[in-house]
């Protein structure tokens, strides 16, 4: 019995200790084009795969062994096919694929997260030293590198695009006329909201280099007349005027409690009576036991993004919203560990 128990724990230990290898195996499957190849031509042999990918047979064997034992490929006799996860999530171009997220993890987060233990000791984002520049946040440093900034924004879009559909579908925007998306990134959220709500006017309030990307996306789309950008720093510049709702979408996870309180108070001051504040992101359970998404997301904010954020609990956000002056605070639980908290400025 004890042997069985130990074996099960040992299996779990493999998962914990081999995480870096698992991750690189998945990335290698994407980067070599293996999953794309098997999507086009399922049932190839080792030799055929090696030949088509332009690799030697031995490294191809290692890659196939890794992907098969991780459940990403299925092997029958001598032939390989994509498993469910690989075919749904790891093939470029398949709707809902996570390839941009993997690219972000690999090119931006991976090396930086090796500094996690140091970040715990220093209580700041020491992982930032992997990126040139002197600015205190990842977002500002990315402005020096257009390639990395695009990788970052595409990953955010990929993360947000599914979640945003939940926001647009379940959030109540019926009384909103002008929504400002604070830290709205490349405009994906507001584009989706504008598509679903024909009377909604939207503004992305983000750093200048990011607003350029959002503006380009708006001009290419069908709602250019209703969408715009406002370049600035949400802490040091005034919030745009004329909004009756401020949305903080995957944004308050970045900052400290004190900074979030400041942002919510600033939103309260800038809103007319009846105006709303909306917080939409992954939520940590009030009992602090998870979910896993919150546990895995939080080290990124400490070690790299700003050194000041994490995935906070529902109750923390609700307290801050109330303390900022909002009333009728409500929470809406959504799939993918997401949630929407809304507060209203009473008239
Ligand atoms: C995690 S991304 C979220 C993007 C978008 N809201 C979404 O849900 O996909 C954070 C965004 O905040 C922006 N940002 C960071 N610091 C900012 C600041 N001080 N003022 C305004 N925007 C900022 C970044 O440029 C980035 O687009």
Coordinates of C-alpha atoms in Angstrom, one line a residue, residues 137-263:
X137 CA 7.5 47.5 -15.3
X138 CA 7.6 45.0 -18.0
X139 CA 5.0 47.0 -20.0
X140 CA 7.2 50.0 -20.3
X141 CA 10.4 48.0 -21.1
X142 CA 8.5 46.1 -23.9
X143 CA 8.1 49.5 -25.7
X144 CA 11.9 49.2 -26.5
X145 CA 11.3 46.0 -28.5
X146 CA 8.6 46.0 -31.1
X147 CA 9.0 42.2 -31.7
X148 CA 8.5 41.3 -28.0
X149 CA 5.7 43.9 -27.6
X150 CA 3.8 42.3 -30.5
X151 CA 4.4 38.8 -29.0
X152 CA 3.0 40.1 -25.7
X153 CA 0.0 41.8 -27.2
X154 CA -0.9 38.8 -29.3
X155 CA -0.8 36.6 -26.2
X156 CA -3.0 39.0 -24.3
X157 CA -5.4 39.0 -27.2
X158 CA -5.4 35.2 -27.3
X159 CA -6.0 35.0 -23.5
X160 CA -8.6 37.7 -23.7
X161 CA -10.4 36.7 -26.8
X162 CA -12.2 33.8 -25.3
X163 CA -12.7 35.5 -21.9
X164 CA -14.0 38.6 -23.5
X165 CA -16.8 36.8 -25.2
X166 CA -18.0 35.9 -21.7
X167 CA -17.7 39.5 -20.7
X168 CA -19.7 40.7 -23.8
X169 CA -22.2 38.0 -23.4
X170 CA -22.9 38.1 -19.6
X171 CA -21.9 41.6 -18.7
X172 CA -24.8 44.2 -18.7
X173 CA -23.8 47.0 -21.0
X174 CA -27.4 48.0 -21.8
X175 CA -27.1 51.4 -20.0
X176 CA -23.5 52.2 -20.9
X177 CA -22.9 54.8 -23.7
X178 CA -19.2 55.5 -23.4
X179 CA -16.9 52.8 -22.0
X180 CA -13.3 53.4 -21.2
X181 CA -11.1 50.3 -21.1
X182 CA -8.3 51.2 -18.8
X183 CA -5.1 49.3 -19.9
X184 CA -7.2 48.0 -22.9
X185 CA -4.2 46.8 -24.8
X186 CA -4.6 46.3 -28.5
X187 CA -8.4 46.9 -28.4
X188 CA -9.6 43.3 -28.5
X189 CA -12.1 43.7 -25.6
X190 CA -13.6 46.9 -26.9
X191 CA -13.9 45.7 -30.4
X192 CA -15.9 42.7 -29.2
X193 CA -18.1 44.8 -27.0
X194 CA -18.7 47.3 -29.9
X195 CA -19.6 44.4 -32.2
X196 CA -22.3 43.2 -29.7
X197 CA -23.5 46.6 -28.6
X198 CA -24.3 48.9 -31.5
X199 CA -24.8 52.1 -29.4
X200 CA -21.6 51.7 -27.4
X201 CA -18.7 54.1 -27.9
X202 CA -15.4 52.9 -26.6
X203 CA -12.0 54.2 -25.7
X204 CA -8.8 52.3 -25.0
X205 CA -6.7 54.1 -22.3
X206 CA -3.2 52.7 -22.5
X207 CA 0.5 53.6 -22.9
X208 CA 1.3 55.4 -26.2
X209 CA 3.1 52.6 -28.0
X210 CA 0.1 50.3 -27.2
X211 CA -2.5 52.8 -28.3
X212 CA -0.8 52.9 -31.7
X213 CA -1.5 49.2 -32.1
X214 CA -5.1 49.6 -30.9
X215 CA -5.7 52.5 -33.2
X216 CA -4.4 50.5 -36.2
X217 CA -6.8 47.7 -35.2
X218 CA -9.8 50.0 -35.0
X219 CA -9.0 51.6 -38.3
X220 CA -9.0 48.2 -40.0
X221 CA -12.4 47.2 -38.4
X222 CA -16.0 48.1 -39.1
X223 CA -16.5 50.2 -35.9
X224 CA -13.8 52.8 -36.4
X225 CA -16.3 55.6 -36.0
X226 CA -17.2 54.5 -32.4
X227 CA -13.8 53.5 -31.2
X228 CA -10.7 55.5 -30.2
X229 CA -7.7 55.6 -28.0
X230 CA -6.4 57.9 -25.2
X231 CA -2.7 57.6 -24.7
X232 CA -1.3 58.0 -21.2
X233 CA -0.4 56.6 -17.9
X234 CA -3.4 55.8 -15.8
X235 CA -1.6 56.8 -12.6
X236 CA -0.1 60.1 -13.6
X237 CA -2.5 61.3 -16.3
X238 CA -6.2 62.2 -15.8
X239 CA -8.8 59.6 -16.9
X240 CA -10.5 60.4 -20.2
X241 CA -13.6 62.6 -19.8
X242 CA -17.1 61.8 -20.8
X243 CA -17.2 58.1 -19.8
X244 CA -20.1 56.6 -18.0
X245 CA -18.2 53.3 -17.3
X246 CA -14.6 52.3 -16.6
X247 CA -13.6 48.7 -17.3
X248 CA -10.5 47.2 -15.7
X249 CA -10.0 44.0 -17.7
X250 CA -7.1 41.8 -16.6
X251 CA -5.6 45.0 -15.2
X252 CA -6.0 45.2 -11.4
X253 CA -4.0 41.9 -11.1
X254 CA -1.0 44.0 -12.1
X255 CA -0.9 46.4 -9.3
X256 CA -0.7 46.6 -5.5
X257 CA -3.7 47.0 -3.2
X258 CA -2.8 50.7 -2.7
X259 CA -2.5 51.3 -6.4
X260 CA -5.8 49.5 -7.2
X261 CA -7.5 51.6 -4.5
X262 CA -6.1 54.7 -6.1
X263 CA -7.4 53.7 -9.6

